[in-house]
Amino acid sequence: MKKIGEIELGNGMRIFYNRIESYIVYGQLSINSGSLMEEEGKRGCAHLLEHCLFRGSEKYPTRKHIERAFANLGVKPNANTGFRQTNFPVKNIQRNFLPALEAVADIAFSPLLSRIGLEEEKNIVLHELGQYEDHLEFINERLFNKVFFRGTKAEKMIIGNRGDIIRVKHCDVLKFHEENYTPANADFYVGGDIDKACLEGICSILGRFSDGEKIDSVSIKLQELNENEIVKESIKGLQRTYGKIIFRTPISSNEEEVFMPMLSYVLNGSGRSSLFEKIRQRKGMAYEIYTKSISDKDFGYLYVSFSVEPKKADEVIQTCIEHFKVFNPAQREVEMARTALELQYAKELDERGSAFSDFLALEKNGIDRNEYRRRALETTQKDLIEFAQKYLSGTHQIALLVPK
């Protein structure tokens, strides 16, 4: 048995495995469909379906049956819906791994999806949405999506909105499941303490479901940004202004993306090139200020997030923009960032499950995390200056939550 391999089952599902030294077996069933596959006017259907799956399946006909089956294995049922995938983690000691996979597979591919269950889950999701809407972080993220992803299916939050959730019908959920939740449109990743018998058991469990068709992946194509823009949303009860200055940065496959980790450490550090140091510590303009960056196969961004007294918002924005235009970190700052990044990577590698996470990154996204870490740690002062000049000194978007 090879250490790393791929198996394609007769129903079209691919199994990627990696034998790594571990006390447990890590697995992930990935349905290659998410919120981007939803019909317009029915946003939130993918997430709603995820909820409904756990209400009963052919082998476990009620929620209590499902909960009891997982509890007997020492775990809780779980899943998460994204733009392009819905993932079901399977993690257990070897003797319990196959029963856990059996339960997850039955829930994903053979759910009962009753009308009553749908209506009850609608109420639960609406309650969940209501809780989110009470939190400033969610409102802030919703405005970010509206600005950055404008005109794409990613503009709406994955959970959906109240009107669309209410409009989703039983037939919509059945159709989404029938078209997307098929073995041909799914992959399974497994790593850890696996042997030939375990792998054969995985193939047997996942091979019993009928095939279906593979769905073409949906891309997120951002609208052209030819000039700076600012979008404001007024919120009752706010005492401060909450903002994001958003810059478009390289996609994950772009070689320059590897400079992002080091750049983030410099911008969030304690040297003279740190925004926190400049805006909060030296000028006292904002209590909270930090940067965050994401790289996807279709888009990349870095934003500066801040909270400030309303009358100081414009000054903070202008200071940040000017900061990037003259960005020139000292070599000492770069070395401090390199040391912090090296420690972060060491912690990642020291964690149980890190090898499986690296395996997922390689098989799902084509990213060799060890090579990425090596290249990121080789980032130079010159790399950072040129990156900032290219990506952080031009057009940008600003999203502001302001007091009403």
Coordinates of C-alpha atoms in Angstrom, one line a residue:
M1 CA 0.0 0.0 0.0
K2 CA 1.4 3.4 -1.1
K3 CA 1.9 6.2 1.5
I4 CA 0.0 8.7 -0.7
G5 CA -2.5 7.8 -3.4
E6 CA -5.7 8.4 -5.2
I7 CA -8.5 6.0 -5.9
E8 CA -11.5 6.6 -8.2
L9 CA -14.6 4.5 -7.4
G10 CA -17.0 3.2 -9.9
N11 CA -19.5 5.9 -9.0
G12 CA -17.1 8.6 -9.9
M13 CA -16.0 9.7 -6.4
R14 CA -12.3 10.2 -5.8
I15 CA -10.6 9.2 -2.6
F16 CA -7.3 10.9 -1.7
Y17 CA -5.3 9.2 1.0
N18 CA -2.2 10.0 3.0
R19 CA -0.7 7.6 5.5
I20 CA 0.8 9.8 8.2
E21 CA 1.8 9.0 11.8
S22 CA -1.1 10.0 14.0
Y23 CA -3.2 8.7 16.9
I24 CA -6.4 9.3 14.9
V25 CA -7.7 9.2 11.4
Y26 CA -8.7 12.5 9.8
G27 CA -11.2 12.6 7.0
Q28 CA -13.3 15.1 5.0
L29 CA -16.2 14.4 2.7
S30 CA -16.3 17.4 0.2
I31 CA -19.5 18.0 -1.8
N32 CA -18.2 20.2 -4.6
S33 CA -21.1 22.6 -4.5
G34 CA -22.0 25.5 -2.2
S35 CA -23.8 28.8 -2.2
L36 CA -22.5 29.8 -5.7
M37 CA -24.7 27.0 -7.2
E38 CA -28.0 28.5 -5.8
E39 CA -30.7 30.1 -8.0
E40 CA -31.3 33.8 -7.8
G41 CA -34.0 34.6 -5.2
K42 CA -33.2 31.5 -3.3
R43 CA -30.0 32.4 -1.6
G44 CA -29.3 30.4 1.6
C45 CA -30.7 27.2 0.0
A46 CA -27.3 25.4 0.2
H47 CA -26.9 26.2 3.9
L48 CA -30.5 25.4 4.6
L49 CA -30.1 22.0 3.0
E50 CA -27.0 21.4 5.2
H51 CA -29.2 21.9 8.2
C52 CA -32.0 19.6 6.9
L53 CA -29.5 16.7 6.3
F54 CA -29.1 16.2 10.0
R55 CA -32.8 15.6 10.6
G56 CA -32.8 12.0 9.4
S57 CA -31.5 9.6 6.7
E58 CA -32.3 6.1 5.5
K59 CA -30.2 4.4 8.2
Y60 CA -30.8 7.0 10.9
P61 CA -34.4 8.2 10.4
T62 CA -34.6 10.9 13.0
R63 CA -32.4 13.6 14.5
K64 CA -32.2 11.6 17.7
H65 CA -31.0 8.5 15.8
I66 CA -28.2 10.6 14.2
E67 CA -27.2 12.3 17.5
R68 CA -27.1 9.0 19.3
A69 CA -25.0 7.3 16.5
F70 CA -22.4 10.1 16.7
A71 CA -22.5 10.2 20.5
N72 CA -21.7 6.5 20.7
L73 CA -18.6 7.3 18.7
G74 CA -17.6 10.2 21.0
V75 CA -18.2 13.0 18.4
K76 CA -20.9 15.5 17.3
P77 CA -22.4 15.8 13.8
N78 CA -21.1 18.8 11.9
A79 CA -20.7 20.3 8.5
N80 CA -20.0 23.7 6.9
T81 CA -21.2 25.4 3.7
G82 CA -18.9 27.6 1.6
F83 CA -19.0 29.3 -1.8
R84 CA -18.0 26.2 -3.8
Q85 CA -18.1 23.3 -1.3
T86 CA -19.9 21.8 1.6
N87 CA -17.6 19.9 3.9
F88 CA -18.3 17.1 6.4
P89 CA -15.4 16.4 8.7
V90 CA -14.9 12.8 9.9
K91 CA -12.3 12.5 12.7
N92 CA -11.9 9.6 15.1
I93 CA -9.7 6.8 16.3
Q94 CA -9.2 4.1 13.7
R95 CA -11.7 1.5 15.2
N96 CA -14.5 4.2 15.1
F97 CA -13.5 5.9 11.9
L98 CA -15.5 3.6 9.5
P99 CA -18.7 3.7 11.6
A100 CA -18.4 7.5 11.7
L101 CA -17.9 7.7 7.9
E102 CA -20.9 5.4 7.4
A103 CA -23.1 7.8 9.3
V104 CA -21.7 10.9 7.5
A105 CA -22.1 9.3 4.1
D106 CA -25.7 8.2 4.8
I107 CA -26.6 11.7 6.0
A108 CA -25.1 13.3 2.9
F109 CA -26.3 11.0 0.2
S110 CA -29.5 9.4 1.6
P111 CA -31.3 12.1 3.7
L112 CA -35.1 11.9 4.1
L113 CA -35.6 15.7 3.6
S114 CA -39.3 15.9 4.8
R115 CA -41.5 19.0 4.3
I116 CA -42.0 19.3 8.1
G117 CA -38.3 19.1 8.7
L118 CA -37.6 21.8 6.1
E119 CA -40.1 24.3 7.8
E120 CA -38.7 23.6 11.2
E121 CA -35.1 24.1 10.0
K122 CA -36.2 27.3 8.3
N123 CA -37.3 28.7 11.6
I124 CA -34.0 27.6 13.2
V125 CA -31.9 29.3 10.4
L126 CA -34.0 32.4 10.6
H127 CA -33.4 32.5 14.4
E128 CA -29.6 32.0 13.6
L129 CA -29.7 34.8 11.1
G130 CA -31.5 37.1 13.7
Q131 CA -28.7 36.4 16.2
Y132 CA -26.1 37.3 13.6
E133 CA -27.9 40.5 12.7
D134 CA -27.6 41.6 16.3
H135 CA -23.8 41.5 16.0
L136 CA -21.8 44.3 14.5
E137 CA -19.2 41.9 13.2
F138 CA -21.9 40.2 10.9
I139 CA -23.2 43.6 9.7
N140 CA -19.7 44.7 8.9
E141 CA -19.0 41.5 7.0
R142 CA -22.2 41.8 5.1
L143 CA -21.3 45.3 4.0
F144 CA -17.8 44.1 2.9
N145 CA -19.4 41.4 0.7
K146 CA -21.8 44.0 -0.8
V147 CA -18.8 46.2 -1.7
F148 CA -16.1 43.7 -2.7
F149 CA -18.2 41.1 -4.4
R150 CA -20.7 43.4 -6.0
G151 CA -22.5 41.9 -9.0
T152 CA -21.4 38.3 -8.2
K153 CA -23.2 35.5 -6.4
A154 CA -20.7 35.9 -3.5
E155 CA -22.3 39.3 -2.7
K156 CA -24.9 37.7 -0.6
M157 CA -24.0 36.0 2.7
I158 CA -23.8 32.2 2.6
I159 CA -26.6 32.0 5.2
G160 CA -28.8 34.0 2.8
N161 CA -31.3 36.7 3.7
R162 CA -34.7 36.5 5.4
G163 CA -36.8 36.9 2.3
D164 CA -34.9 34.3 0.2
I165 CA -34.9 31.7 3.1
I166 CA -38.6 32.0 3.5
R167 CA -39.1 31.6 -0.3
V168 CA -37.2 28.3 -0.5
K169 CA -39.6 25.5 -1.1
H170 CA -39.4 21.8 -0.4
C171 CA -39.0 21.1 -4.1
D172 CA -36.0 23.5 -4.2
V173 CA -34.2 21.7 -1.5
L174 CA -34.9 18.3 -3.1
K175 CA -33.7 19.6 -6.5
F176 CA -30.5 21.1 -5.0
H177 CA -29.7 17.8 -3.3
E178 CA -30.4 15.7 -6.3
E179 CA -28.2 17.8 -8.6
N180 CA -25.3 18.4 -6.3
Y181 CA -25.1 15.7 -3.6
T182 CA -23.8 12.8 -5.8
P183 CA -20.7 10.7 -5.5
A184 CA -19.5 12.0 -8.9
N185 CA -19.6 15.5 -7.5
A186 CA -17.8 14.6 -4.3
D187 CA -14.3 13.9 -3.1
F188 CA -13.1 12.2 0.1
Y189 CA -9.8 13.0 1.8
V190 CA -8.3 10.8 4.5
G191 CA -5.1 10.9 6.4
G192 CA -3.6 9.4 9.5
D193 CA -3.4 5.9 11.0
I194 CA -4.9 4.1 8.0
D195 CA -4.0 0.6 6.7
K196 CA -5.2 -1.5 3.8
A197 CA -8.3 -2.8 5.7
C198 CA -9.3 0.8 6.6
L199 CA -8.9 2.0 3.0
E200 CA -11.0 -1.0 1.7
G201 CA -13.7 -0.2 4.2
I202 CA -13.8 3.5 3.0
C203 CA -14.1 2.3 -0.6
S204 CA -16.9 -0.1 0.4
I205 CA -18.9 2.5 2.3
L206 CA -18.6 5.3 -0.3
G207 CA -18.9 3.0 -3.3
R208 CA -22.5 1.9 -2.5
F209 CA -24.1 5.2 -3.5
S210 CA -25.3 5.8 -7.1
D211 CA -23.1 8.0 -9.3
G212 CA -24.9 11.2 -10.6
E213 CA -23.0 13.9 -12.5
K214 CA -20.1 16.2 -11.7
I215 CA -21.0 19.8 -11.6
D216 CA -18.9 22.4 -13.2
S217 CA -17.3 24.8 -10.7
V218 CA -18.6 28.4 -10.6
S219 CA -16.0 31.2 -10.7
I220 CA -16.2 34.5 -9.0
K221 CA -15.4 37.3 -11.5
L222 CA -15.1 40.6 -9.8
Q223 CA -16.3 43.8 -11.5
E224 CA -13.6 46.1 -12.9
L225 CA -12.5 48.7 -10.4
N226 CA -11.5 51.8 -12.3
E227 CA -11.7 54.4 -9.6
N228 CA -11.8 54.5 -5.8
E229 CA -15.2 54.1 -4.2
I230 CA -16.8 54.5 -0.8
V231 CA -20.0 53.0 0.5
K232 CA -21.6 54.0 3.8
E233 CA -24.3 52.2 5.8
S234 CA -26.0 54.0 8.7
I235 CA -26.7 52.0 11.8
K236 CA -28.8 53.1 14.8
G237 CA -27.1 53.1 18.2
L238 CA -23.5 53.2 17.0
Q239 CA -21.1 55.5 18.9
R240 CA -18.2 54.9 16.5
T241 CA -17.5 54.5 12.8
Y242 CA -16.3 51.1 11.7
G243 CA -14.5 50.9 8.4
K244 CA -12.6 48.8 6.0
I245 CA -10.2 50.0 3.3
I246 CA -10.0 47.2 0.8
F247 CA -7.3 46.6 -1.8
R248 CA -7.3 43.9 -4.4
T249 CA -4.3 41.6 -4.2
P250 CA -3.0 38.5 -6.0
I251 CA -5.0 35.3 -6.4
S252 CA -3.7 32.1 -4.7
S253 CA -1.8 30.9 -7.8
N254 CA 0.0 34.1 -8.3
E255 CA 3.7 33.8 -7.2
E256 CA 3.6 37.3 -5.5
E257 CA 0.9 36.1 -3.1
V258 CA 3.6 34.4 -1.0
F259 CA 4.7 37.9 0.2
M260 CA 1.3 38.4 2.0
P261 CA 2.1 36.6 5.3
M262 CA 5.3 38.7 5.9
L263 CA 3.5 41.9 4.9
S264 CA 0.7 41.2 7.4
Y265 CA 3.2 40.8 10.2
V266 CA 5.0 44.1 9.3
L267 CA 1.7 46.0 9.1
N268 CA 0.4 44.5 12.4
G269 CA 3.7 44.6 14.2
S270 CA 5.3 47.2 16.5
G271 CA 7.8 48.9 14.1
R272 CA 7.5 52.3 12.4
S273 CA 5.8 50.6 9.4
S274 CA 3.0 49.2 11.5
L275 CA -0.4 50.8 11.1
F276 CA -1.2 49.9 14.7
E277 CA 1.9 51.6 15.9
K278 CA 1.4 54.7 13.7
I279 CA -2.4 55.3 14.1
R280 CA -3.1 54.0 17.6
Q281 CA 0.1 54.2 19.6
R282 CA 1.7 57.4 18.1
K283 CA -1.3 59.4 16.9
G284 CA -4.1 58.0 19.1
M285 CA -6.6 58.3 16.3
A286 CA -8.2 54.8 16.6
Y287 CA -8.5 52.3 19.3
E288 CA -8.6 49.3 17.0
I289 CA -6.8 48.9 13.7
Y290 CA -5.5 45.7 12.0
T291 CA -5.1 44.2 8.5
K292 CA -6.5 40.9 7.2
S293 CA -5.8 39.2 3.9
I294 CA -7.4 36.4 1.9
S295 CA -6.2 34.6 -1.3
D296 CA -8.6 32.5 -3.3
K297 CA -8.3 31.0 -6.7
D298 CA -10.5 33.8 -8.2
F299 CA -9.7 36.8 -6.0
G300 CA -7.4 38.2 -3.3
Y301 CA -7.8 41.1 -0.9
L302 CA -6.1 42.9 1.9
Y303 CA -8.2 45.2 4.1
V304 CA -7.4 47.6 6.9
S305 CA -10.1 47.4 9.5
F306 CA -10.6 50.1 12.1
S307 CA -13.0 51.7 14.6
V308 CA -12.8 55.4 15.3
E309 CA -14.7 58.4 16.5
P310 CA -16.8 59.6 13.6
K311 CA -15.0 62.9 13.3
K312 CA -11.6 61.2 12.9
A313 CA -12.7 58.6 10.2
D314 CA -11.5 60.7 7.2
E315 CA -8.1 61.3 8.9
V316 CA -7.6 57.6 9.6
I317 CA -8.5 56.7 6.0
Q318 CA -6.2 59.3 4.5
T319 CA -3.3 58.3 6.9
C320 CA -3.6 54.6 5.9
I321 CA -3.7 55.4 2.2
E322 CA -0.6 57.7 2.5
H323 CA 1.1 55.1 4.6
F324 CA 1.0 52.5 1.7
K325 CA 2.1 55.0 -0.8
V326 CA 5.4 55.6 1.1
F327 CA 5.6 52.1 2.6
N328 CA 9.3 51.4 3.2
P329 CA 9.9 49.0 6.2
A330 CA 13.3 48.9 7.8
Q331 CA 15.3 45.7 7.5
R332 CA 15.0 45.3 11.3
E333 CA 11.2 45.2 10.9
V334 CA 11.4 42.6 8.1
E335 CA 13.6 40.4 10.3
M336 CA 11.2 40.8 13.3
A337 CA 8.3 39.8 11.0
R338 CA 10.3 36.8 9.7
T339 CA 10.9 35.6 13.3
A340 CA 7.2 35.9 14.1
L341 CA 6.2 34.1 10.9
E342 CA 8.7 31.4 11.6
L343 CA 7.2 30.8 15.0
Q344 CA 3.7 30.7 13.6
Y345 CA 4.7 28.1 11.1
A346 CA 6.5 26.1 13.8
K347 CA 3.3 26.1 15.9
E348 CA 1.3 25.0 12.9
L349 CA 3.6 22.0 12.2
D350 CA 3.7 21.1 15.9
E351 CA -0.1 20.7 16.0
R352 CA -1.8 17.4 15.7
G353 CA -3.6 17.3 12.3
S354 CA -1.2 19.7 10.6
A355 CA -0.1 17.1 8.2
F356 CA -3.7 16.4 7.2
S357 CA -4.3 20.1 6.7
D358 CA -1.2 20.3 4.5
F359 CA -2.5 17.3 2.6
L360 CA -5.9 19.0 2.0
A361 CA -4.2 22.2 0.8
L362 CA -2.1 20.2 -1.7
E363 CA -4.9 17.9 -3.1
K364 CA -7.7 20.4 -3.1
N365 CA -5.9 23.6 -4.0
G366 CA -2.6 22.5 -5.4
I367 CA -0.7 24.3 -2.7
D368 CA 2.4 22.7 -1.2
R369 CA 2.3 24.3 2.2
N370 CA 5.9 23.3 3.1
E371 CA 7.2 25.0 -0.1
Y372 CA 4.9 28.0 0.6
R373 CA 6.3 28.4 4.1
R374 CA 9.8 28.2 2.8
R375 CA 9.2 30.8 0.2
A376 CA 7.2 33.1 2.5
L377 CA 10.1 33.1 5.0
E378 CA 12.5 34.2 2.2
T379 CA 10.5 37.4 1.5
T380 CA 12.8 40.4 1.4
Q381 CA 12.5 44.1 2.1
K382 CA 12.5 44.8 -1.6
D383 CA 9.7 42.3 -2.2
L384 CA 7.5 44.0 0.4
I385 CA 8.1 47.5 -1.0
E386 CA 7.4 46.5 -4.6
F387 CA 4.3 44.5 -3.5
A388 CA 2.9 47.5 -1.6
Q389 CA 3.6 49.9 -4.6
K390 CA 1.9 47.5 -7.0
Y391 CA -1.2 46.4 -5.0
L392 CA -1.7 48.9 -2.1
S393 CA -1.1 52.3 -3.7
G394 CA -3.8 52.3 -6.4
T395 CA -7.6 52.0 -6.6
H396 CA -9.4 50.8 -3.4
Q397 CA -12.8 50.5 -1.9
I398 CA -14.0 51.8 1.4
A399 CA -16.9 50.3 3.4
L400 CA -18.1 52.3 6.4
L401 CA -20.6 51.6 9.1
V402 CA -21.5 55.0 10.5
P403 CA -23.8 56.3 13.3
K404 CA -27.4 57.1 12.2

